[in-house]
Amino acid sequence: MRSIWNGAISFGLVSIPIKLVNATENHAISFRQIHPADGGRIRYRKVCELEEKEVTAAEIGKAYEAADGSLIPITDEDLGALPLPTAKTIEIVAFVPASSIDPLQMDAAYYLSANGIPAAKPYTLLREALKRSEKVAIAKFALRGRERLGMLRVVDNVIAMHGLLWPDEIRSPQDVAPDTEVTVREAELDLADALMNTLGEVDLDSLHDDYREAVEAMIAAKVEGGGVLPEAAPAEHAPGKVIDLMAALESSVRAAKEARGEEGGEVAEVTPIKGRKRAAAAPKSGGADAKKSTATAAKKTAAKKTASGATKSTATKSTATKSTAAKSTATKSTAKKATATKSTAAKSAAKKTTAKKATAKKRASA
């Protein structure tokens, strides 16, 4: 890889000659500007306004435009004579935990390569010291006409440097957050947690630029003779469209589970977040929110009910069997009692009939 800057790392009194190499590359597809009417190429030419002629890059210098519009020439010699130790040196000023660096400050990334055999020993010393301390180095350096901040860390066996924006270059996030009061329900947070857990982690190497591939396929189709291009897939939700958040979260959980080869038909098990208290009961009002909350609670407990369904079903069957046996016993007992009653009544009637006959005989003989 071609170096873009040569200098040294200043580590106390230790100087480490290094080369600065770009750690990243841009794979974006570049386009040229044309005149659509005739396909002619549109070019930007560097022209001197006084001579009205095109000049080469070697003939172009720098200048600062003053408030009155006048130009003050600035040469490379002027910049090189500035009393800055960082002009050719990456000056380490502190070692801090990596967590103390705001990701918003992160800028371009570079690899630092030891420049020559004598630089190998101090380069390795700094690399191993960074590894053992589990810290990153904060440094100042000058590149492309300005002084910058940098963060040095170890990547594999190489020292990498991330350019950092100065703190005053980070804009305040005020007026960016929603300007209306929004209340997020516990059920919505629980479903969001379930979706996060379902999506899980990802191997970044497995991700790729779908847009660039689509552009390449479109260009290839045009090169081969203007083939029919695939239609764009319609967006699931138009920008600004109001959707049912709970339904969208539940559908997202199902889709994520299906993508991972899991069962997608059931609503995901929702685990309450620690430290948050769930409402004891659903709202008493009969409005739409109460109905949705009730429906959501029913869906959230569906999985738990399914898990305990077998046990409850067995208990229910056993209870039903006992109840049936009890009813059968009661029926038999009632039948016996009825039979006994009938038998007693019959005996009593027979006795009365016998007594009547005896009375009639006595009367006849008299």
mmCIF file of C-alpha atoms in Angstrom:
data_model
loop_
_atom_site.group_PDB
_atom_site.id
_atom_site.type_symbol
_atom_site.label_atom_id
_atom_site.label_comp_id
_atom_site.label_asym_id
_atom_site.label_seq_id
_atom_site.Cartn_x
_atom_site.Cartn_y
_atom_site.Cartn_z
ATOM 1 C CA MET A 1 0.000 0.000 0.000
ATOM 2 C CA ARG A 2 1.229 3.472 -0.891
ATOM 3 C CA SER A 3 2.025 5.786 2.016
ATOM 4 C CA ILE A 4 0.379 9.209 2.095
ATOM 5 C CA TRP A 5 2.548 10.769 4.833
ATOM 6 C CA ASN A 6 5.955 10.073 6.316
ATOM 7 C CA GLY A 7 6.983 11.153 9.800
ATOM 8 C CA ALA A 8 7.488 9.791 13.295
ATOM 9 C CA ILE A 9 5.575 8.907 16.439
ATOM 10 C CA SER A 10 6.779 10.882 19.445
ATOM 11 C CA PHE A 11 6.449 8.648 22.521
ATOM 12 C CA GLY A 12 8.128 10.664 25.287
ATOM 13 C CA LEU A 13 11.787 10.774 24.291
ATOM 14 C CA VAL A 14 11.302 7.797 21.956
ATOM 15 C CA SER A 15 10.917 8.578 18.248
ATOM 16 C CA ILE A 16 9.473 5.924 15.952
ATOM 17 C CA PRO A 17 9.788 6.559 12.176
ATOM 18 C CA ILE A 18 6.520 5.562 10.490
ATOM 19 C CA LYS A 19 4.588 5.693 7.243
ATOM 20 C CA LEU A 20 0.913 6.608 7.162
ATOM 21 C CA VAL A 21 -1.274 4.349 4.978
ATOM 22 C CA ASN A 22 -5.014 4.589 4.329
ATOM 23 C CA ALA A 23 -6.810 1.801 6.235
ATOM 24 C CA THR A 24 -10.060 2.068 4.270
ATOM 25 C CA GLU A 25 -11.117 2.263 0.635
ATOM 26 C CA ASN A 26 -14.221 3.452 -1.150
ATOM 27 C CA HIS A 27 -16.062 0.929 -3.353
ATOM 28 C CA ALA A 28 -18.812 3.325 -4.437
ATOM 29 C CA ILE A 29 -19.533 3.388 -8.185
ATOM 30 C CA SER A 30 -18.526 6.722 -9.675
ATOM 31 C CA PHE A 31 -20.476 8.427 -12.470
ATOM 32 C CA ARG A 32 -19.485 10.990 -15.082
ATOM 33 C CA GLN A 33 -21.516 14.037 -15.959
ATOM 34 C CA ILE A 34 -22.952 14.208 -19.464
ATOM 35 C CA HIS A 35 -25.275 16.359 -21.562
ATOM 36 C CA PRO A 36 -28.385 14.110 -21.877
ATOM 37 C CA ALA A 37 -29.492 15.762 -25.116
ATOM 38 C CA ASP A 38 -26.508 14.515 -27.118
ATOM 39 C CA GLY A 39 -24.505 12.372 -24.660
ATOM 40 C CA GLY A 40 -21.588 14.792 -24.651
ATOM 41 C CA ARG A 41 -19.172 14.648 -21.702
ATOM 42 C CA ILE A 42 -19.240 17.516 -19.201
ATOM 43 C CA ARG A 43 -15.784 18.363 -17.821
ATOM 44 C CA TYR A 44 -14.460 20.800 -15.269
ATOM 45 C CA ARG A 45 -11.386 22.613 -16.447
ATOM 46 C CA LYS A 46 -9.061 24.691 -14.258
ATOM 47 C CA VAL A 47 -8.745 28.061 -15.961
ATOM 48 C CA CYS A 48 -6.791 31.152 -14.907
ATOM 49 C CA GLU A 49 -9.242 34.060 -14.843
ATOM 50 C CA LEU A 50 -6.606 36.610 -15.847
ATOM 51 C CA GLU A 51 -5.084 34.728 -18.752
ATOM 52 C CA GLU A 52 -8.305 32.870 -19.611
ATOM 53 C CA LYS A 53 -6.440 29.647 -20.311
ATOM 54 C CA GLU A 54 -6.382 26.174 -18.773
ATOM 55 C CA VAL A 55 -3.529 25.415 -16.346
ATOM 56 C CA THR A 56 -2.056 22.123 -15.085
ATOM 57 C CA ALA A 57 -2.015 20.895 -11.490
ATOM 58 C CA ALA A 58 1.694 21.749 -11.205
ATOM 59 C CA GLU A 59 0.887 25.389 -11.927
ATOM 60 C CA ILE A 60 -1.724 25.687 -9.177
ATOM 61 C CA GLY A 61 -0.876 27.091 -5.730
ATOM 62 C CA LYS A 62 -2.756 28.085 -2.545
ATOM 63 C CA ALA A 63 -4.083 31.427 -1.389
ATOM 64 C CA TYR A 64 -6.199 32.800 1.457
ATOM 65 C CA GLU A 65 -9.116 35.049 0.526
ATOM 66 C CA ALA A 66 -9.268 38.110 2.783
ATOM 67 C CA ALA A 67 -12.459 39.862 3.837
ATOM 68 C CA ASP A 68 -12.110 42.397 1.022
ATOM 69 C CA GLY A 69 -11.813 39.630 -1.594
ATOM 70 C CA SER A 70 -8.077 39.971 -2.141
ATOM 71 C CA LEU A 71 -6.006 36.763 -2.349
ATOM 72 C CA ILE A 72 -2.945 36.239 -0.158
ATOM 73 C CA PRO A 73 -0.594 33.559 -1.625
ATOM 74 C CA ILE A 74 0.438 30.764 0.799
ATOM 75 C CA THR A 75 3.301 28.452 -0.221
ATOM 76 C CA ASP A 76 4.303 25.019 1.036
ATOM 77 C CA GLU A 77 7.447 26.654 2.435
ATOM 78 C CA ASP A 78 5.293 29.017 4.499
ATOM 79 C CA LEU A 79 3.377 26.093 5.980
ATOM 80 C CA GLY A 80 6.522 24.035 6.539
ATOM 81 C CA ALA A 81 8.146 26.892 8.479
ATOM 82 C CA LEU A 82 5.330 27.013 11.057
ATOM 83 C CA PRO A 83 6.658 26.315 14.605
ATOM 84 C CA LEU A 84 4.522 23.220 15.074
ATOM 85 C CA PRO A 85 6.065 19.993 16.389
ATOM 86 C CA THR A 86 3.239 18.039 14.747
ATOM 87 C CA ALA A 87 4.176 19.065 11.190
ATOM 88 C CA LYS A 88 6.072 15.801 10.764
ATOM 89 C CA THR A 89 5.362 14.113 14.078
ATOM 90 C CA ILE A 90 2.454 12.241 15.607
ATOM 91 C CA GLU A 91 2.786 13.547 19.153
ATOM 92 C CA ILE A 92 1.211 11.320 21.826
ATOM 93 C CA VAL A 93 -0.236 13.472 24.611
ATOM 94 C CA ALA A 94 -2.171 10.988 26.756
ATOM 95 C CA PHE A 95 -3.382 7.396 27.238
ATOM 96 C CA VAL A 96 -7.086 6.939 28.028
ATOM 97 C CA PRO A 97 -9.691 4.127 28.081
ATOM 98 C CA ALA A 98 -11.244 3.544 24.674
ATOM 99 C CA SER A 99 -14.706 3.992 26.221
ATOM 100 C CA SER A 100 -13.912 7.666 26.885
ATOM 101 C CA ILE A 101 -13.856 8.431 23.136
ATOM 102 C CA ASP A 102 -17.202 9.538 21.722
ATOM 103 C CA PRO A 103 -17.862 7.608 18.466
ATOM 104 C CA LEU A 104 -19.161 10.874 16.979
ATOM 105 C CA GLN A 105 -15.558 12.089 16.934
ATOM 106 C CA MET A 106 -14.298 9.169 14.836
ATOM 107 C CA ASP A 107 -13.046 10.174 11.379
ATOM 108 C CA ALA A 108 -10.794 8.560 8.749
ATOM 109 C CA ALA A 109 -8.674 5.525 9.703
ATOM 110 C CA TYR A 110 -5.017 4.879 8.911
ATOM 111 C CA TYR A 111 -2.419 2.176 9.460
ATOM 112 C CA LEU A 112 0.954 3.175 10.905
ATOM 113 C CA SER A 113 3.820 1.178 9.388
ATOM 114 C CA ALA A 114 7.316 1.051 10.843
ATOM 115 C CA ASN A 115 9.631 2.902 8.443
ATOM 116 C CA GLY A 116 12.820 0.893 8.305
ATOM 117 C CA ILE A 117 14.524 -1.766 10.414
ATOM 118 C CA PRO A 118 15.598 0.579 13.270
ATOM 119 C CA ALA A 119 11.933 1.505 13.819
ATOM 120 C CA ALA A 120 10.859 -2.116 14.401
ATOM 121 C CA LYS A 121 11.905 -2.292 18.080
ATOM 122 C CA PRO A 122 10.304 0.944 19.363
ATOM 123 C CA TYR A 123 7.233 0.286 17.175
ATOM 124 C CA THR A 124 6.778 -3.151 18.780
ATOM 125 C CA LEU A 125 7.343 -1.654 22.249
ATOM 126 C CA LEU A 126 4.543 0.877 21.775
ATOM 127 C CA ARG A 127 2.238 -1.771 20.292
ATOM 128 C CA GLU A 128 2.717 -4.174 23.203
ATOM 129 C CA ALA A 129 2.389 -1.369 25.766
ATOM 130 C CA LEU A 130 -0.977 -0.424 24.240
ATOM 131 C CA LYS A 131 -2.098 -4.064 24.341
ATOM 132 C CA ARG A 132 -1.162 -4.557 27.983
ATOM 133 C CA SER A 133 -2.636 -1.281 29.200
ATOM 134 C CA GLU A 134 -5.909 -1.888 27.318
ATOM 135 C CA LYS A 135 -5.923 1.837 26.572
ATOM 136 C CA VAL A 136 -5.673 3.994 23.482
ATOM 137 C CA ALA A 137 -3.248 6.827 22.830
ATOM 138 C CA ILE A 138 -4.449 10.354 22.072
ATOM 139 C CA ALA A 139 -2.148 12.226 19.719
ATOM 140 C CA LYS A 140 -1.892 15.419 17.673
ATOM 141 C CA PHE A 141 -0.672 15.461 14.072
ATOM 142 C CA ALA A 142 -0.776 17.732 11.036
ATOM 143 C CA LEU A 143 -2.127 16.490 7.710
ATOM 144 C CA ARG A 144 -3.367 18.252 4.574
ATOM 145 C CA GLY A 145 -2.825 21.740 5.882
ATOM 146 C CA ARG A 146 -4.368 21.411 9.328
ATOM 147 C CA GLU A 147 -3.611 20.010 12.772
ATOM 148 C CA ARG A 148 -5.787 17.136 13.881
ATOM 149 C CA LEU A 149 -6.459 14.834 16.788
ATOM 150 C CA GLY A 150 -5.788 11.115 16.490
ATOM 151 C CA MET A 151 -6.470 7.944 18.460
ATOM 152 C CA LEU A 152 -3.910 5.135 18.290
ATOM 153 C CA ARG A 153 -4.985 1.553 18.963
ATOM 154 C CA VAL A 154 -3.805 -1.953 18.082
ATOM 155 C CA VAL A 155 -5.464 -3.902 15.248
ATOM 156 C CA ASP A 156 -4.029 -7.434 15.045
ATOM 157 C CA ASN A 157 -0.282 -6.683 15.134
ATOM 158 C CA VAL A 158 -0.467 -3.207 13.620
ATOM 159 C CA ILE A 159 -0.904 0.207 15.216
ATOM 160 C CA ALA A 160 -3.900 1.946 13.656
ATOM 161 C CA MET A 161 -4.781 5.607 13.985
ATOM 162 C CA HIS A 162 -8.266 7.077 13.760
ATOM 163 C CA GLY A 163 -8.530 10.747 12.993
ATOM 164 C CA LEU A 164 -10.689 12.504 15.582
ATOM 165 C CA LEU A 165 -12.766 15.627 15.162
ATOM 166 C CA TRP A 166 -12.062 18.407 17.628
ATOM 167 C CA PRO A 167 -14.744 18.619 20.343
ATOM 168 C CA ASP A 168 -15.989 21.967 19.008
ATOM 169 C CA GLU A 169 -16.591 20.337 15.598
ATOM 170 C CA ILE A 170 -19.355 18.132 17.034
ATOM 171 C CA ARG A 171 -22.744 19.771 16.658
ATOM 172 C CA SER A 172 -25.158 19.873 19.576
ATOM 173 C CA PRO A 173 -28.109 17.447 19.179
ATOM 174 C CA GLN A 174 -30.626 19.984 20.482
ATOM 175 C CA ASP A 175 -33.804 20.397 18.431
ATOM 176 C CA VAL A 176 -33.173 16.996 16.826
ATOM 177 C CA ALA A 177 -35.218 14.831 19.202
ATOM 178 C CA PRO A 178 -39.027 14.699 18.765
ATOM 179 C CA ASP A 179 -40.593 17.936 20.006
ATOM 180 C CA THR A 180 -43.731 16.237 21.316
ATOM 181 C CA GLU A 181 -44.270 14.312 24.515
ATOM 182 C CA VAL A 182 -44.477 10.592 23.762
ATOM 183 C CA THR A 183 -45.302 7.841 26.268
ATOM 184 C CA VAL A 184 -43.948 4.387 25.576
ATOM 185 C CA ARG A 185 -45.841 1.550 27.232
ATOM 186 C CA GLU A 186 -44.167 -1.303 29.063
ATOM 187 C CA ALA A 187 -45.657 -3.827 26.620
ATOM 188 C CA GLU A 188 -44.085 -1.979 23.701
ATOM 189 C CA LEU A 189 -40.673 -1.916 25.397
ATOM 190 C CA ASP A 190 -40.941 -5.632 26.192
ATOM 191 C CA LEU A 191 -41.757 -6.439 22.560
ATOM 192 C CA ALA A 192 -38.850 -4.264 21.404
ATOM 193 C CA ASP A 193 -36.573 -6.235 23.765
ATOM 194 C CA ALA A 194 -37.914 -9.502 22.367
ATOM 195 C CA LEU A 195 -37.191 -8.296 18.830
ATOM 196 C CA MET A 196 -33.642 -7.272 19.785
ATOM 197 C CA ASN A 197 -33.009 -10.667 21.392
ATOM 198 C CA THR A 198 -34.460 -12.488 18.371
ATOM 199 C CA LEU A 199 -32.293 -10.582 15.891
ATOM 200 C CA GLY A 200 -29.261 -11.284 18.067
ATOM 201 C CA GLU A 201 -25.741 -10.709 16.723
ATOM 202 C CA VAL A 202 -24.417 -10.668 13.161
ATOM 203 C CA ASP A 203 -21.126 -11.428 11.458
ATOM 204 C CA LEU A 204 -20.232 -8.109 9.826
ATOM 205 C CA ASP A 205 -18.300 -9.976 7.115
ATOM 206 C CA SER A 206 -21.598 -11.482 5.949
ATOM 207 C CA LEU A 207 -23.061 -8.040 5.177
ATOM 208 C CA HIS A 208 -22.621 -6.545 1.722
ATOM 209 C CA ASP A 209 -23.615 -3.521 -0.337
ATOM 210 C CA ASP A 210 -26.935 -4.451 -1.982
ATOM 211 C CA TYR A 211 -27.281 -1.025 -3.597
ATOM 212 C CA ARG A 212 -23.905 -1.266 -5.351
ATOM 213 C CA GLU A 213 -24.745 -4.774 -6.625
ATOM 214 C CA ALA A 214 -28.072 -3.516 -7.981
ATOM 215 C CA VAL A 215 -26.353 -0.607 -9.757
ATOM 216 C CA GLU A 216 -23.759 -2.973 -11.266
ATOM 217 C CA ALA A 217 -26.535 -5.304 -12.494
ATOM 218 C CA MET A 218 -28.383 -2.344 -14.014
ATOM 219 C CA ILE A 219 -25.225 -1.133 -15.791
ATOM 220 C CA ALA A 220 -24.506 -4.653 -17.097
ATOM 221 C CA ALA A 221 -28.077 -4.879 -18.472
ATOM 222 C CA LYS A 222 -27.641 -1.566 -20.285
ATOM 223 C CA VAL A 223 -24.265 -2.613 -21.710
ATOM 224 C CA GLU A 224 -25.791 -5.837 -23.060
ATOM 225 C CA GLY A 225 -28.491 -3.949 -24.921
ATOM 226 C CA GLY A 226 -30.863 -2.233 -22.559
ATOM 227 C CA GLY A 227 -32.552 -5.257 -21.003
ATOM 228 C CA VAL A 228 -35.701 -4.901 -18.906
ATOM 229 C CA LEU A 229 -34.799 -3.699 -15.440
ATOM 230 C CA PRO A 230 -36.458 -5.229 -12.371
ATOM 231 C CA GLU A 231 -39.182 -3.157 -10.764
ATOM 232 C CA ALA A 232 -38.435 -1.599 -7.430
ATOM 233 C CA ALA A 233 -39.974 -3.420 -4.499
ATOM 234 C CA PRO A 234 -42.694 -1.302 -2.870
ATOM 235 C CA ALA A 235 -41.934 -0.046 0.614
ATOM 236 C CA GLU A 236 -43.789 -1.886 3.369
ATOM 237 C CA HIS A 237 -44.723 1.383 5.043
ATOM 238 C CA ALA A 238 -44.739 4.721 3.286
ATOM 239 C CA PRO A 239 -42.752 7.474 5.043
ATOM 240 C CA GLY A 240 -44.864 9.224 7.641
ATOM 241 C CA LYS A 241 -47.634 6.607 7.607
ATOM 242 C CA VAL A 242 -49.119 5.909 11.039
ATOM 243 C CA ILE A 243 -48.982 2.201 11.883
ATOM 244 C CA ASP A 244 -50.080 -0.011 14.760
ATOM 245 C CA LEU A 245 -46.812 -0.163 16.718
ATOM 246 C CA MET A 246 -47.702 -3.272 18.724
ATOM 247 C CA ALA A 247 -48.783 -5.182 15.617
ATOM 248 C CA ALA A 248 -45.642 -4.078 13.772
ATOM 249 C CA LEU A 249 -43.406 -5.221 16.634
ATOM 250 C CA GLU A 250 -45.146 -8.598 16.887
ATOM 251 C CA SER A 251 -44.880 -9.108 13.114
ATOM 252 C CA SER A 252 -41.210 -8.147 13.249
ATOM 253 C CA VAL A 253 -40.532 -10.721 15.969
ATOM 254 C CA ARG A 254 -42.281 -13.429 13.914
ATOM 255 C CA ALA A 255 -40.354 -12.484 10.760
ATOM 256 C CA ALA A 256 -37.039 -12.474 12.608
ATOM 257 C CA LYS A 257 -37.730 -15.910 14.113
ATOM 258 C CA GLU A 258 -38.702 -17.325 10.727
ATOM 259 C CA ALA A 259 -35.519 -15.893 9.189
ATOM 260 C CA ARG A 260 -33.505 -17.728 11.859
ATOM 261 C CA GLY A 261 -35.362 -20.981 11.191
ATOM 262 C CA GLU A 262 -37.414 -20.866 14.373
ATOM 263 C CA GLU A 263 -41.145 -21.289 14.867
ATOM 264 C CA GLY A 264 -42.829 -18.172 13.513
ATOM 265 C CA GLY A 265 -46.479 -18.901 14.277
ATOM 266 C CA GLU A 266 -46.413 -18.040 17.980
ATOM 267 C CA VAL A 267 -45.853 -14.690 19.577
ATOM 268 C CA ALA A 268 -42.399 -14.462 21.127
ATOM 269 C CA GLU A 269 -41.950 -14.988 24.846
ATOM 270 C CA VAL A 270 -41.637 -11.527 26.350
ATOM 271 C CA THR A 271 -39.251 -11.114 29.276
ATOM 272 C CA PRO A 272 -39.922 -8.022 31.408
ATOM 273 C CA ILE A 273 -36.972 -5.658 31.791
ATOM 274 C CA LYS A 274 -35.396 -5.686 35.231
ATOM 275 C CA GLY A 275 -35.965 -2.554 37.221
ATOM 276 C CA ARG A 276 -39.296 -1.736 35.584
ATOM 277 C CA LYS A 277 -42.601 -2.525 37.342
ATOM 278 C CA ARG A 278 -45.416 -3.858 35.223
ATOM 279 C CA ALA A 279 -48.887 -2.409 35.741
ATOM 280 C CA ALA A 280 -50.996 -4.535 38.107
ATOM 281 C CA ALA A 281 -54.126 -4.353 35.995
ATOM 282 C CA ALA A 282 -55.318 -3.166 32.616
ATOM 283 C CA PRO A 283 -56.975 0.276 32.350
ATOM 284 C CA LYS A 284 -60.637 0.247 33.339
ATOM 285 C CA SER A 285 -61.716 2.533 30.532
ATOM 286 C CA GLY A 286 -63.512 0.902 27.635
ATOM 287 C CA GLY A 287 -61.626 2.852 24.937
ATOM 288 C CA ALA A 288 -59.444 1.554 22.130
ATOM 289 C CA ASP A 289 -56.286 1.654 24.292
ATOM 290 C CA ALA A 290 -57.888 -0.580 26.924
ATOM 291 C CA LYS A 291 -58.990 -3.087 24.278
ATOM 292 C CA LYS A 292 -55.529 -3.133 22.689
ATOM 293 C CA SER A 293 -53.873 -3.513 26.100
ATOM 294 C CA THR A 294 -56.189 -6.444 26.935
ATOM 295 C CA ALA A 295 -55.539 -8.084 23.576
ATOM 296 C CA THR A 296 -51.808 -7.586 23.992
ATOM 297 C CA ALA A 297 -51.840 -9.081 27.506
ATOM 298 C CA ALA A 298 -53.725 -12.097 26.153
ATOM 299 C CA LYS A 299 -51.195 -12.556 23.373
ATOM 300 C CA LYS A 300 -48.229 -12.136 25.706
ATOM 301 C CA THR A 301 -49.494 -14.888 28.036
ATOM 302 C CA ALA A 302 -50.361 -17.247 25.146
ATOM 303 C CA ALA A 303 -46.946 -18.893 25.177
ATOM 304 C CA LYS A 304 -47.000 -19.381 28.958
ATOM 305 C CA LYS A 305 -50.502 -20.844 28.814
ATOM 306 C CA THR A 306 -49.392 -23.222 26.062
ATOM 307 C CA ALA A 307 -46.443 -24.365 28.185
ATOM 308 C CA SER A 308 -48.651 -25.132 31.174
ATOM 309 C CA GLY A 309 -51.597 -26.295 29.067
ATOM 310 C CA ALA A 310 -50.740 -29.983 29.237
ATOM 311 C CA THR A 311 -50.591 -29.988 33.064
ATOM 312 C CA LYS A 312 -53.807 -28.026 33.431
ATOM 313 C CA SER A 313 -55.527 -30.254 30.872
ATOM 314 C CA THR A 314 -54.509 -33.405 32.766
ATOM 315 C CA ALA A 315 -55.727 -31.914 36.032
ATOM 316 C CA THR A 316 -58.996 -30.890 34.394
ATOM 317 C CA LYS A 317 -59.543 -34.384 32.958
ATOM 318 C CA SER A 318 -58.831 -35.967 36.344
ATOM 319 C CA THR A 319 -61.263 -33.584 38.043
ATOM 320 C CA ALA A 320 -63.884 -34.289 35.382
ATOM 321 C CA THR A 321 -63.463 -38.029 35.882
ATOM 322 C CA LYS A 322 -63.880 -37.696 39.650
ATOM 323 C CA SER A 323 -66.873 -35.460 39.182
ATOM 324 C CA THR A 324 -68.456 -37.956 36.797
ATOM 325 C CA ALA A 325 -67.857 -40.791 39.258
ATOM 326 C CA ALA A 326 -69.374 -38.749 42.061
ATOM 327 C CA LYS A 327 -72.397 -37.915 39.954
ATOM 328 C CA SER A 328 -72.800 -41.597 39.032
ATOM 329 C CA THR A 329 -72.618 -42.587 42.687
ATOM 330 C CA ALA A 330 -75.147 -39.938 43.640
ATOM 331 C CA THR A 331 -77.467 -41.123 40.871
ATOM 332 C CA LYS A 332 -77.233 -44.737 42.053
ATOM 333 C CA SER A 333 -77.857 -43.665 45.626
ATOM 334 C CA THR A 334 -80.886 -41.640 44.561
ATOM 335 C CA ALA A 335 -82.193 -44.643 42.604
ATOM 336 C CA LYS A 336 -81.787 -46.924 45.624
ATOM 337 C CA LYS A 337 -83.600 -44.453 47.826
ATOM 338 C CA ALA A 338 -86.416 -44.179 45.309
ATOM 339 C CA THR A 339 -86.686 -47.992 45.090
ATOM 340 C CA ALA A 340 -86.719 -48.295 48.859
ATOM 341 C CA THR A 341 -89.452 -45.656 49.094
ATOM 342 C CA LYS A 342 -91.542 -47.443 46.479
ATOM 343 C CA SER A 343 -91.041 -50.764 48.270
ATOM 344 C CA THR A 344 -92.143 -49.284 51.599
ATOM 345 C CA ALA A 345 -95.205 -47.704 50.011
ATOM 346 C CA ALA A 346 -96.142 -51.042 48.417
ATOM 347 C CA LYS A 347 -95.819 -52.882 51.715
ATOM 348 C CA SER A 348 -97.953 -50.299 53.472
ATOM 349 C CA ALA A 349 -100.646 -50.573 50.772
ATOM 350 C CA ALA A 350 -100.585 -54.362 51.075
ATOM 351 C CA LYS A 351 -101.044 -54.177 54.843
ATOM 352 C CA LYS A 352 -103.998 -51.829 54.431
ATOM 353 C CA THR A 353 -105.582 -54.133 51.860
ATOM 354 C CA THR A 354 -105.172 -57.152 54.193
ATOM 355 C CA ALA A 355 -106.726 -55.248 57.109
ATOM 356 C CA LYS A 356 -109.715 -54.242 54.989
ATOM 357 C CA LYS A 357 -110.262 -57.872 53.924
ATOM 358 C CA ALA A 358 -110.126 -59.089 57.548
ATOM 359 C CA THR A 359 -112.660 -56.460 58.625
ATOM 360 C CA ALA A 360 -114.993 -57.446 55.777
ATOM 361 C CA LYS A 361 -114.843 -61.154 56.831
ATOM 362 C CA LYS A 362 -115.667 -60.308 60.423
ATOM 363 C CA ARG A 363 -118.652 -58.261 59.360
ATOM 364 C CA ALA A 364 -119.897 -61.080 57.105
ATOM 365 C CA SER A 365 -119.687 -63.716 59.832
ATOM 366 C CA ALA A 366 -121.508 -61.542 62.317
#
